[in-house]
mmCIF file of C-alpha atoms and ligand atoms in Angstrom:
data_model
loop_
_atom_site.group_PDB
_atom_site.id
_atom_site.type_symbol
_atom_site.label_atom_id
_atom_site.label_comp_id
_atom_site.label_asym_id
_atom_site.label_seq_id
_atom_site.Cartn_x
_atom_site.Cartn_y
_atom_site.Cartn_z
ATOM 1 C CA MET A 1 -24.598 22.286 5.693
ATOM 2 C CA ILE A 2 -22.186 19.839 4.053
ATOM 3 C CA PRO A 3 -24.010 16.531 4.612
ATOM 4 C CA VAL A 4 -22.158 13.344 5.577
ATOM 5 C CA LEU A 5 -23.317 11.838 2.319
ATOM 6 C CA GLU A 6 -24.995 12.974 -0.852
ATOM 7 C CA PRO A 7 -25.954 10.101 -3.195
ATOM 8 C CA ALA A 8 -24.253 10.038 -6.614
ATOM 9 C CA VAL A 9 -27.391 9.661 -8.724
ATOM 10 C CA GLY A 10 -27.266 11.114 -12.216
ATOM 11 C CA GLU A 11 -29.375 11.499 -15.330
ATOM 12 C CA GLU A 12 -28.627 7.961 -16.476
ATOM 13 C CA GLU A 13 -30.102 6.479 -13.283
ATOM 14 C CA ILE A 14 -33.170 8.736 -13.602
ATOM 15 C CA ALA A 15 -33.690 7.704 -17.241
ATOM 16 C CA ALA A 16 -33.323 4.021 -16.343
ATOM 17 C CA VAL A 17 -35.907 4.275 -13.564
ATOM 18 C CA VAL A 18 -38.355 6.106 -15.841
ATOM 19 C CA ALA A 19 -37.842 3.528 -18.600
ATOM 20 C CA ALA A 20 -38.461 0.700 -16.103
ATOM 21 C CA LEU A 21 -41.665 2.399 -14.938
ATOM 22 C CA ARG A 22 -42.794 2.750 -18.564
ATOM 23 C CA ARG A 23 -42.183 -0.998 -19.014
ATOM 24 C CA GLY A 24 -44.438 -1.618 -16.006
ATOM 25 C CA GLU A 25 -41.642 -2.808 -13.711
ATOM 26 C CA ILE A 26 -43.207 -1.306 -10.612
ATOM 27 C CA SER A 27 -43.253 -4.410 -8.416
ATOM 28 C CA GLY A 28 -40.702 -7.040 -7.516
ATOM 29 C CA SER A 29 -42.417 -9.737 -9.504
ATOM 30 C CA PHE A 30 -42.010 -8.824 -13.173
ATOM 31 C CA GLY A 31 -39.476 -7.579 -15.682
ATOM 32 C CA THR A 32 -35.862 -7.987 -16.613
ATOM 33 C CA SER A 33 -34.205 -5.385 -14.388
ATOM 34 C CA ILE A 34 -34.054 -7.524 -11.240
ATOM 35 C CA PRO A 35 -32.233 -10.515 -12.797
ATOM 36 C CA GLU A 36 -30.012 -8.121 -14.753
ATOM 37 C CA PHE A 37 -29.044 -6.273 -11.567
ATOM 38 C CA GLU A 38 -28.538 -9.544 -9.657
ATOM 39 C CA ASN A 39 -26.335 -11.020 -12.364
ATOM 40 C CA SER A 40 -24.229 -7.938 -12.962
ATOM 41 C CA PHE A 41 -23.627 -7.230 -9.282
ATOM 42 C CA ALA A 42 -22.908 -10.876 -8.359
ATOM 43 C CA ASP A 43 -20.523 -10.978 -11.293
ATOM 44 C CA TYR A 44 -18.763 -7.846 -10.056
ATOM 45 C CA VAL A 45 -18.296 -9.395 -6.600
ATOM 46 C CA GLY A 46 -17.148 -12.692 -8.099
ATOM 47 C CA CYS A 47 -20.111 -14.820 -7.051
ATOM 48 C CA LYS A 48 -22.442 -16.966 -9.135
ATOM 49 C CA TYR A 49 -25.784 -15.845 -7.701
ATOM 50 C CA GLY A 50 -27.334 -12.631 -6.437
ATOM 51 C CA VAL A 51 -30.694 -12.299 -4.688
ATOM 52 C CA ALA A 52 -31.914 -8.692 -4.595
ATOM 53 C CA VAL A 53 -34.031 -7.634 -1.624
ATOM 54 C CA SER A 54 -35.577 -4.518 -0.110
ATOM 55 C CA SER A 55 -32.655 -3.564 2.190
ATOM 56 C CA GLY A 56 -29.333 -4.641 3.608
ATOM 57 C CA THR A 57 -31.173 -5.516 6.813
ATOM 58 C CA ALA A 58 -33.479 -7.858 4.868
ATOM 59 C CA ALA A 59 -30.451 -9.398 3.123
ATOM 60 C CA LEU A 60 -28.833 -10.226 6.474
ATOM 61 C CA HIS A 61 -32.153 -11.475 7.849
ATOM 62 C CA ILE A 62 -32.747 -14.044 5.097
ATOM 63 C CA ALA A 63 -29.078 -15.020 4.833
ATOM 64 C CA ILE A 64 -29.090 -16.068 8.481
ATOM 65 C CA ALA A 65 -32.585 -17.606 8.115
ATOM 66 C CA ALA A 66 -31.318 -19.720 5.207
ATOM 67 C CA LEU A 67 -28.764 -21.388 7.510
ATOM 68 C CA GLU A 68 -31.637 -22.879 9.572
ATOM 69 C CA LEU A 69 -29.658 -22.810 12.808
ATOM 70 C CA PRO A 70 -31.132 -24.273 15.999
ATOM 71 C CA HIS A 71 -32.926 -21.682 18.158
ATOM 72 C CA GLY A 72 -30.617 -20.199 20.766
ATOM 73 C CA SER A 73 -27.457 -20.747 18.690
ATOM 74 C CA GLU A 74 -24.819 -18.057 19.042
ATOM 75 C CA VAL A 75 -23.711 -15.887 16.162
ATOM 76 C CA LEU A 76 -20.480 -13.914 16.502
ATOM 77 C CA VAL A 77 -20.812 -10.373 15.162
ATOM 78 C CA SER A 78 -18.480 -7.402 14.909
ATOM 79 C CA ALA A 79 -19.076 -5.250 17.995
ATOM 80 C CA SER A 80 -18.817 -1.993 16.080
ATOM 81 C CA THR A 81 -21.540 -2.105 13.439
ATOM 82 C CA ASN A 82 -25.008 -1.011 12.468
ATOM 83 C CA ILE A 83 -27.707 -2.672 14.600
ATOM 84 C CA ALA A 84 -28.887 -4.577 11.485
ATOM 85 C CA THR A 85 -25.973 -7.016 11.819
ATOM 86 C CA GLY A 86 -27.059 -8.143 15.289
ATOM 87 C CA LEU A 87 -30.762 -8.018 14.420
ATOM 88 C CA ALA A 88 -30.174 -10.712 11.796
ATOM 89 C CA ALA A 89 -29.412 -13.037 14.717
ATOM 90 C CA LEU A 90 -32.123 -11.744 17.060
ATOM 91 C CA HIS A 91 -34.947 -11.973 14.502
ATOM 92 C CA ASN A 92 -33.959 -15.584 13.751
ATOM 93 C CA ASN A 93 -34.161 -16.539 17.462
ATOM 94 C CA LEU A 94 -30.375 -16.605 17.757
ATOM 95 C CA ILE A 95 -28.020 -14.823 20.140
ATOM 96 C CA PRO A 96 -25.608 -12.199 18.773
ATOM 97 C CA VAL A 97 -22.262 -12.299 20.589
ATOM 98 C CA ALA A 98 -20.088 -9.221 20.116
ATOM 99 C CA VAL A 99 -16.456 -9.543 19.048
ATOM 100 C CA ASP A 100 -14.537 -6.451 20.154
ATOM 101 C CA SER A 101 -12.747 -4.213 17.643
ATOM 102 C CA GLU A 102 -9.022 -4.020 17.081
ATOM 103 C CA GLU A 103 -7.024 -0.803 17.059
ATOM 104 C CA VAL A 104 -5.680 -0.645 13.514
ATOM 105 C CA THR A 105 -8.634 -1.206 11.180
ATOM 106 C CA TRP A 106 -11.431 -0.887 13.806
ATOM 107 C CA ASN A 107 -12.749 -4.212 12.471
ATOM 108 C CA LEU A 108 -13.449 -7.235 14.661
ATOM 109 C CA ASP A 109 -10.343 -8.543 16.449
ATOM 110 C CA LEU A 110 -9.566 -11.933 14.926
ATOM 111 C CA ASP A 111 -7.418 -12.833 17.956
ATOM 112 C CA LEU A 112 -10.579 -12.884 20.112
ATOM 113 C CA ILE A 113 -12.716 -15.195 18.006
ATOM 114 C CA GLU A 114 -11.557 -18.556 19.335
ATOM 115 C CA SER A 115 -11.961 -17.461 22.962
ATOM 116 C CA LEU A 116 -15.623 -16.580 22.259
ATOM 117 C CA ILE A 117 -16.583 -19.862 20.563
ATOM 118 C CA THR A 118 -18.791 -22.253 22.573
ATOM 119 C CA PRO A 119 -20.592 -25.441 21.475
ATOM 120 C CA LYS A 120 -23.558 -23.161 20.636
ATOM 121 C CA THR A 121 -21.577 -20.938 18.236
ATOM 122 C CA LYS A 122 -22.649 -21.682 14.666
ATOM 123 C CA ALA A 123 -21.912 -18.650 12.522
ATOM 124 C CA ILE A 124 -19.997 -15.397 12.286
ATOM 125 C CA ILE A 125 -20.911 -12.100 10.614
ATOM 126 C CA PRO A 126 -17.763 -10.027 10.012
ATOM 127 C CA VAL A 127 -18.386 -6.407 9.026
ATOM 128 C CA HIS A 128 -15.987 -4.551 6.722
ATOM 129 C CA LEU A 129 -16.337 -1.361 8.739
ATOM 130 C CA TYR A 130 -16.328 1.978 6.890
ATOM 131 C CA GLY A 131 -14.927 0.175 3.847
ATOM 132 C CA HIS A 132 -11.796 -1.444 5.289
ATOM 133 C CA PRO A 133 -11.865 -5.200 4.613
ATOM 134 C CA VAL A 134 -11.580 -7.738 7.410
ATOM 135 C CA ASP A 135 -8.663 -10.145 6.885
ATOM 136 C CA MET A 136 -10.977 -12.746 5.358
ATOM 137 C CA ASP A 137 -8.213 -15.268 4.652
ATOM 138 C CA ARG A 138 -7.496 -15.572 8.343
ATOM 139 C CA LEU A 139 -11.147 -15.332 9.397
ATOM 140 C CA CYS A 140 -12.126 -18.145 7.000
ATOM 141 C CA GLU A 141 -9.309 -20.314 8.328
ATOM 142 C CA ILE A 142 -10.543 -19.911 11.925
ATOM 143 C CA SER A 143 -14.173 -20.434 10.858
ATOM 144 C CA ALA A 144 -13.360 -23.603 8.915
ATOM 145 C CA LYS A 145 -11.461 -24.999 11.904
ATOM 146 C CA HIS A 146 -14.570 -24.530 14.079
ATOM 147 C CA SER A 147 -17.197 -25.305 11.396
ATOM 148 C CA LEU A 148 -18.737 -21.845 11.565
ATOM 149 C CA PHE A 149 -20.798 -20.446 8.701
ATOM 150 C CA VAL A 150 -19.465 -17.113 7.451
ATOM 151 C CA VAL A 151 -21.919 -14.430 6.312
ATOM 152 C CA GLU A 152 -20.042 -11.288 5.316
ATOM 153 C CA ASP A 153 -21.694 -7.953 6.016
ATOM 154 C CA CYS A 154 -20.437 -5.877 3.079
ATOM 155 C CA ALA A 155 -22.962 -3.055 3.484
ATOM 156 C CA GLU A 156 -20.147 -0.498 3.733
ATOM 157 C CA ALA A 157 -17.528 -2.047 1.489
ATOM 158 C CA HIS A 158 -18.569 -2.445 -2.161
ATOM 159 C CA GLY A 159 -15.348 -2.922 -4.092
ATOM 160 C CA ALA A 160 -13.001 -3.433 -1.120
ATOM 161 C CA LEU A 161 -10.289 -6.044 -1.634
ATOM 162 C CA CYS A 162 -8.546 -8.459 0.698
ATOM 163 C CA ARG A 163 -5.250 -9.594 -0.914
ATOM 164 C CA GLY A 164 -6.694 -8.691 -4.293
ATOM 165 C CA ARG A 165 -9.941 -10.612 -3.811
ATOM 166 C CA MET A 166 -13.283 -8.835 -3.588
ATOM 167 C CA VAL A 167 -15.057 -8.805 -0.218
ATOM 168 C CA GLY A 168 -18.309 -10.700 -0.509
ATOM 169 C CA SER A 169 -16.678 -13.633 -2.275
ATOM 170 C CA PHE A 170 -15.246 -15.314 0.838
ATOM 171 C CA GLY A 171 -18.179 -16.454 2.980
ATOM 172 C CA GLN A 172 -21.011 -18.914 2.292
ATOM 173 C CA MET A 173 -23.046 -15.754 1.704
ATOM 174 C CA ALA A 174 -22.437 -12.013 1.734
ATOM 175 C CA CYS A 175 -24.905 -9.179 2.214
ATOM 176 C CA PHE A 176 -24.774 -5.750 0.617
ATOM 177 C CA SER A 177 -26.859 -2.627 1.244
ATOM 178 C CA PHE A 178 -27.878 -0.176 -1.463
ATOM 179 C CA TYR A 179 -29.318 2.373 0.949
ATOM 180 C CA ALA A 180 -29.111 6.023 -0.158
ATOM 181 C CA ASN A 181 -25.796 6.641 1.602
ATOM 182 C CA LYS A 182 -24.026 3.508 0.335
ATOM 183 C CA ILE A 183 -21.282 3.344 -2.320
ATOM 184 C CA LEU A 184 -23.809 1.933 -4.796
ATOM 185 C CA THR A 185 -27.407 2.893 -4.203
ATOM 186 C CA THR A 186 -30.933 2.035 -5.268
ATOM 187 C CA GLY A 187 -32.440 4.348 -2.618
ATOM 188 C CA GLU A 188 -33.394 1.414 -0.415
ATOM 189 C CA GLY A 189 -32.224 -2.065 -1.298
ATOM 190 C CA GLY A 190 -29.879 -4.922 -0.621
ATOM 191 C CA MET A 191 -28.530 -8.166 -2.053
ATOM 192 C CA VAL A 192 -27.284 -11.527 -0.853
ATOM 193 C CA VAL A 193 -24.586 -13.057 -3.037
ATOM 194 C CA THR A 194 -23.448 -16.669 -2.899
ATOM 195 C CA ASN A 195 -21.827 -19.419 -4.942
ATOM 196 C CA ASP A 196 -24.202 -22.034 -3.540
ATOM 197 C CA PHE A 197 -27.129 -22.805 -5.848
ATOM 198 C CA ALA A 198 -29.255 -24.430 -3.118
ATOM 199 C CA LEU A 199 -28.774 -21.438 -0.805
ATOM 200 C CA ALA A 200 -29.648 -19.032 -3.635
ATOM 201 C CA GLU A 201 -32.882 -20.960 -4.277
ATOM 202 C CA LYS A 202 -33.760 -20.893 -0.580
ATOM 203 C CA LEU A 203 -33.040 -17.161 -0.412
ATOM 204 C CA ARG A 204 -35.373 -16.561 -3.379
ATOM 205 C CA LEU A 205 -38.146 -18.416 -1.567
ATOM 206 C CA LEU A 206 -37.549 -16.578 1.696
ATOM 207 C CA ARG A 207 -37.634 -13.215 -0.095
ATOM 208 C CA ASN A 208 -40.939 -13.989 -1.801
ATOM 209 C CA LEU A 209 -43.237 -15.345 0.937
ATOM 210 C CA GLY A 210 -42.179 -18.899 0.105
ATOM 211 C CA PHE A 211 -44.337 -18.944 -3.029
ATOM 212 C CA THR A 212 -44.084 -22.292 -4.877
ATOM 213 C CA ASN A 213 -46.583 -24.549 -6.618
ATOM 214 C CA PRO A 214 -49.464 -24.777 -6.238
ATOM 215 C CA ARG A 215 -49.706 -21.050 -5.685
ATOM 216 C CA PHE A 216 -51.034 -20.020 -2.273
ATOM 217 C CA ARG A 217 -49.970 -23.215 -0.522
ATOM 218 C CA HIS A 218 -46.798 -22.450 1.465
ATOM 219 C CA GLU A 219 -44.290 -25.001 2.761
ATOM 220 C CA ILE A 220 -41.980 -22.402 4.241
ATOM 221 C CA ALA A 221 -42.731 -19.233 6.186
ATOM 222 C CA GLY A 222 -41.075 -16.545 4.071
ATOM 223 C CA TYR A 223 -41.068 -12.770 3.991
ATOM 224 C CA ASN A 224 -41.935 -10.109 1.474
ATOM 225 C CA PHE A 225 -38.466 -8.609 1.078
ATOM 226 C CA ARG A 226 -38.730 -8.041 -2.683
ATOM 227 C CA MET A 227 -36.924 -5.169 -4.406
ATOM 228 C CA THR A 228 -38.916 -3.317 -7.073
ATOM 229 C CA GLY A 229 -38.000 -3.486 -10.753
ATOM 230 C CA TYR A 230 -37.397 0.254 -11.042
ATOM 231 C CA GLN A 231 -34.981 0.169 -8.108
ATOM 232 C CA ALA A 232 -33.119 -2.672 -9.815
ATOM 233 C CA ALA A 233 -33.021 -0.599 -13.036
ATOM 234 C CA MET A 234 -31.194 2.089 -11.061
ATOM 235 C CA GLY A 235 -28.892 -0.589 -9.651
ATOM 236 C CA VAL A 236 -27.963 -1.757 -13.154
ATOM 237 C CA VAL A 237 -26.684 1.740 -13.967
ATOM 238 C CA GLN A 238 -24.862 2.020 -10.636
ATOM 239 C CA VAL A 239 -23.047 -1.280 -11.263
ATOM 240 C CA LYS A 240 -21.858 0.082 -14.612
ATOM 241 C CA ARG A 241 -20.412 3.051 -12.691
ATOM 242 C CA VAL A 242 -18.979 1.034 -9.806
ATOM 243 C CA ASP A 243 -15.287 1.439 -10.661
ATOM 244 C CA GLU A 244 -15.712 5.198 -11.039
ATOM 245 C CA LEU A 245 -17.617 5.410 -7.723
ATOM 246 C CA VAL A 246 -15.112 3.279 -5.790
ATOM 247 C CA GLU A 247 -12.149 5.248 -7.145
ATOM 248 C CA ALA A 248 -13.911 8.528 -6.275
ATOM 249 C CA LYS A 249 -14.365 7.264 -2.688
ATOM 250 C CA ARG A 250 -10.673 6.444 -2.523
ATOM 251 C CA ARG A 251 -9.801 9.893 -3.813
ATOM 252 C CA VAL A 252 -11.923 11.466 -1.038
ATOM 253 C CA GLY A 253 -10.270 9.198 1.572
ATOM 254 C CA GLN A 254 -6.758 9.932 0.348
ATOM 255 C CA THR A 255 -7.430 13.678 0.206
ATOM 256 C CA TYR A 256 -8.546 13.641 3.852
ATOM 257 C CA GLN A 257 -5.421 11.602 4.745
ATOM 258 C CA LYS A 258 -3.299 14.356 3.194
ATOM 259 C CA TYR A 259 -4.994 17.324 4.874
ATOM 260 C CA LEU A 260 -5.624 15.726 8.298
ATOM 261 C CA ALA A 261 -2.177 14.140 8.695
ATOM 262 C CA ASP A 262 -0.148 14.921 11.809
ATOM 263 C CA ILE A 263 -2.875 16.471 13.950
ATOM 264 C CA PRO A 264 -2.020 15.408 17.516
ATOM 265 C CA GLY A 265 -4.751 13.238 19.020
ATOM 266 C CA LEU A 266 -6.627 12.624 15.762
ATOM 267 C CA VAL A 267 -6.277 8.960 14.792
ATOM 268 C CA LEU A 268 -6.918 8.482 11.075
ATOM 269 C CA PRO A 269 -7.954 5.341 9.189
ATOM 270 C CA ARG A 270 -5.126 3.079 8.112
ATOM 271 C CA GLU A 271 -5.004 0.815 5.102
ATOM 272 C CA ALA A 272 -3.381 -2.548 5.841
ATOM 273 C CA ASN A 273 -0.759 -3.547 3.243
ATOM 274 C CA TRP A 274 -2.969 -6.470 2.081
ATOM 275 C CA ALA A 275 -6.103 -4.331 1.807
ATOM 276 C CA LYS A 276 -7.903 -1.999 -0.547
ATOM 277 C CA HIS A 277 -9.914 0.421 1.599
ATOM 278 C CA VAL A 278 -12.924 2.023 -0.104
ATOM 279 C CA TYR A 279 -13.573 4.721 2.550
ATOM 280 C CA TRP A 280 -17.379 4.410 2.584
ATOM 281 C CA MET A 281 -17.192 7.057 5.279
ATOM 282 C CA TYR A 282 -13.999 8.849 6.239
ATOM 283 C CA ALA A 283 -13.770 8.243 9.983
ATOM 284 C CA ALA A 284 -11.361 9.262 12.749
ATOM 285 C CA VAL A 285 -10.932 8.756 16.496
ATOM 286 C CA VAL A 286 -10.493 11.790 18.756
ATOM 287 C CA GLU A 287 -7.991 11.039 21.541
ATOM 288 C CA PRO A 288 -7.591 13.201 24.690
ATOM 289 C CA GLU A 289 -4.423 14.688 23.195
ATOM 290 C CA PHE A 290 -6.586 16.446 20.584
ATOM 291 C CA GLY A 291 -7.522 18.901 23.355
ATOM 292 C CA ILE A 292 -11.314 18.788 23.074
ATOM 293 C CA SER A 293 -13.718 15.849 23.092
ATOM 294 C CA ARG A 294 -15.291 14.180 20.048
ATOM 295 C CA ASP A 295 -18.633 15.828 20.891
ATOM 296 C CA GLU A 296 -17.009 19.241 21.213
ATOM 297 C CA LEU A 297 -15.331 18.746 17.836
ATOM 298 C CA ALA A 298 -18.640 17.641 16.263
ATOM 299 C CA ASN A 299 -20.354 20.730 17.688
ATOM 300 C CA ALA A 300 -17.604 23.042 16.448
ATOM 301 C CA LEU A 301 -17.882 21.542 12.949
ATOM 302 C CA HIS A 302 -21.666 21.769 13.043
ATOM 303 C CA MET A 303 -21.344 25.523 13.723
ATOM 304 C CA GLN A 304 -19.246 25.719 10.538
ATOM 305 C CA GLY A 305 -21.918 23.906 8.523
ATOM 306 C CA ILE A 306 -20.125 20.530 8.521
ATOM 307 C CA GLU A 307 -22.155 17.465 9.400
ATOM 308 C CA THR A 308 -20.557 14.506 11.207
ATOM 309 C CA ARG A 309 -21.798 11.246 12.747
ATOM 310 C CA THR A 310 -20.529 9.165 15.647
ATOM 311 C CA PHE A 311 -19.221 5.614 15.422
ATOM 312 C CA PHE A 312 -21.680 2.811 16.234
ATOM 313 C CA CYS A 313 -22.701 1.759 19.754
ATOM 314 C CA SER A 314 -21.208 -1.677 20.523
ATOM 315 C CA MET A 315 -23.462 -4.675 19.951
ATOM 316 C CA ASN A 316 -22.634 -5.715 23.521
ATOM 317 C CA ALA A 317 -24.121 -2.510 24.925
ATOM 318 C CA GLN A 318 -27.365 -2.529 22.915
ATOM 319 C CA PRO A 319 -30.330 -2.598 25.324
ATOM 320 C CA CYS A 320 -32.415 -4.579 22.814
ATOM 321 C CA PHE A 321 -29.802 -7.369 22.804
ATOM 322 C CA ARG A 322 -29.102 -7.355 26.531
ATOM 323 C CA GLU A 323 -32.743 -8.421 27.091
ATOM 324 C CA ILE A 324 -32.378 -11.616 25.008
ATOM 325 C CA ASP A 325 -32.669 -14.882 26.936
ATOM 326 C CA GLY A 326 -29.169 -16.339 27.077
ATOM 327 C CA PHE A 327 -27.420 -13.030 26.223
ATOM 328 C CA ARG A 328 -23.658 -13.287 26.826
ATOM 329 C CA ASP A 329 -22.170 -10.155 28.299
ATOM 330 C CA ARG A 330 -18.743 -9.956 26.665
ATOM 331 C CA PRO A 331 -17.000 -6.648 27.348
ATOM 332 C CA THR A 332 -15.974 -4.709 24.242
ATOM 333 C CA PRO A 333 -13.714 -1.944 25.619
ATOM 334 C CA HIS A 334 -12.299 -0.898 22.249
ATOM 335 C CA ALA A 335 -15.678 -0.663 20.516
ATOM 336 C CA ASP A 336 -17.013 1.229 23.568
ATOM 337 C CA ARG A 337 -14.162 3.699 23.289
ATOM 338 C CA PHE A 338 -14.714 4.186 19.535
ATOM 339 C CA TRP A 339 -18.425 4.806 20.243
ATOM 340 C CA GLN A 340 -17.369 7.612 22.609
ATOM 341 C CA GLN A 341 -14.450 9.002 20.597
ATOM 342 C CA GLY A 342 -15.068 8.180 16.942
ATOM 343 C CA LEU A 343 -16.767 10.277 14.287
ATOM 344 C CA TYR A 344 -16.954 10.429 10.539
ATOM 345 C CA PHE A 345 -16.763 13.377 8.208
ATOM 346 C CA PRO A 346 -18.650 14.285 5.000
ATOM 347 C CA SER A 347 -17.694 11.604 2.481
ATOM 348 C CA SER A 348 -19.643 12.245 -0.722
ATOM 349 C CA VAL A 349 -17.834 11.534 -3.972
ATOM 350 C CA SER A 350 -18.757 15.061 -5.108
ATOM 351 C CA LEU A 351 -16.454 16.676 -2.492
ATOM 352 C CA THR A 352 -13.673 18.689 -4.077
ATOM 353 C CA GLU A 353 -10.137 18.951 -2.740
ATOM 354 C CA GLU A 354 -10.920 22.537 -1.737
ATOM 355 C CA ILE A 355 -13.951 21.528 0.354
ATOM 356 C CA ILE A 356 -11.977 18.748 2.042
ATOM 357 C CA SER A 357 -9.104 21.099 2.832
ATOM 358 C CA ASN A 358 -11.625 23.567 4.307
ATOM 359 C CA ILE A 359 -13.093 20.812 6.472
ATOM 360 C CA ALA A 360 -9.568 19.909 7.614
ATOM 361 C CA MET A 361 -8.905 23.574 8.445
ATOM 362 C CA ALA A 362 -12.101 23.670 10.512
ATOM 363 C CA VAL A 363 -10.922 20.547 12.376
ATOM 364 C CA LYS A 364 -7.563 22.164 13.136
ATOM 365 C CA ALA A 365 -9.214 25.452 14.147
ATOM 366 C CA ALA A 366 -11.435 23.612 16.632
ATOM 367 C CA ARG A 367 -8.405 22.580 18.712
ATOM 368 C CA PRO A 368 -7.533 24.828 21.658
ATOM 369 C CA GLN A 369 -4.762 27.185 20.470
HETATM 370 C C1 PLP B 1 -22.689 -2.618 8.444
HETATM 371 C C2 PLP B 1 -24.127 -2.458 8.036
HETATM 372 N N1 PLP B 1 -24.910 -3.548 7.977
HETATM 373 C C3 PLP B 1 -26.192 -3.465 7.601
HETATM 374 C C4 PLP B 1 -26.773 -2.268 7.260
HETATM 375 C C5 PLP B 1 -28.217 -2.227 6.912
HETATM 376 O O1 PLP B 1 -28.480 -1.866 5.604
HETATM 377 P P1 PLP B 1 -29.867 -1.183 5.211
HETATM 378 O O2 PLP B 1 -29.853 0.217 5.750
HETATM 379 O O3 PLP B 1 -29.897 -1.226 3.728
HETATM 380 O O4 PLP B 1 -30.955 -1.998 5.811
HETATM 381 C C6 PLP B 1 -25.975 -1.116 7.280
HETATM 382 C C7 PLP B 1 -26.461 0.206 6.915
HETATM 383 O O5 PLP B 1 -27.216 0.866 6.798
HETATM 384 C C8 PLP B 1 -24.626 -1.206 7.688
HETATM 385 O O6 PLP B 1 -23.855 -0.109 7.746
#
């Protein structure tokens, strides 16, 4: 089976993890690897501070916690995203409100934002879906006009650019994931980056149970979301390789574009002229004109040993959100359609042109002749 993603972890990462273990960096409390990883990654993004945590979910959780929003405030979130984006609101006693997707980039539709804002709306979490950046210049303009905090969810978009500027450097904070299938990985892991010193300090407290002085007396109710030193040691190596990894992702994306072009009913990702897409996953939408449904295509590919995954279920349709007191039912027809019709293909950086062309042939062969 060709998996949707095989992590790009080499001998250098393995050696770095072993060396960190030999130095005793087994927890999240000691050693040099964590600050080194935080500094090098924040620097790459173009931010002053990085706070490494145990996952992208934890990064989003403490980023939203650090804003200290009144209970019951509304947080706008991209409709089409991993549940973690909405959970950051829910677990902070806030209400996630889904912003439907637009047709071109599949990201949140910026034209809808103002119509969704109420006096309770305090923040927005835009997601750079599958590696295509949101138009952050325009989003920040709208957010500033309405005094909304912006927390970018960059879990899928390490290295993506909006008009030449790195995603993650636009909002008050930005959250990255280093899960095993992400562009950079530490196995599990995440980071919040920010230019705000006070926020960075608060995030460090929230990540570490609110430990201050005297030890064991806690002013704030924090979490244990620490990353281990040996994970950070792996992250340091991955940051050194980031340009190579991002360019390899783009090569995979562009190779798919070439071999899947002009198949009726198969809508491919597009790269806006102001954007650098990093193709975290190479995704497509299966329209009726394709001749068989998305699920039928996925099954046909599975029979050929090719793994695929569906797009995300809309945040507006998530049963766990619909139960929240004060939930606002805002229809998300585009995201609902992508959930039914979208899928993504194997996207590992190790894929050769030959494998990608074979996958494309299997896609074409699945269509009724
Ligand atoms: C958009 C998005 N946000 C958040 C997350 C959560 O990251 P993690 O799996 O590291 O908790 C993910 C992915 O897994 C994601 O794709």
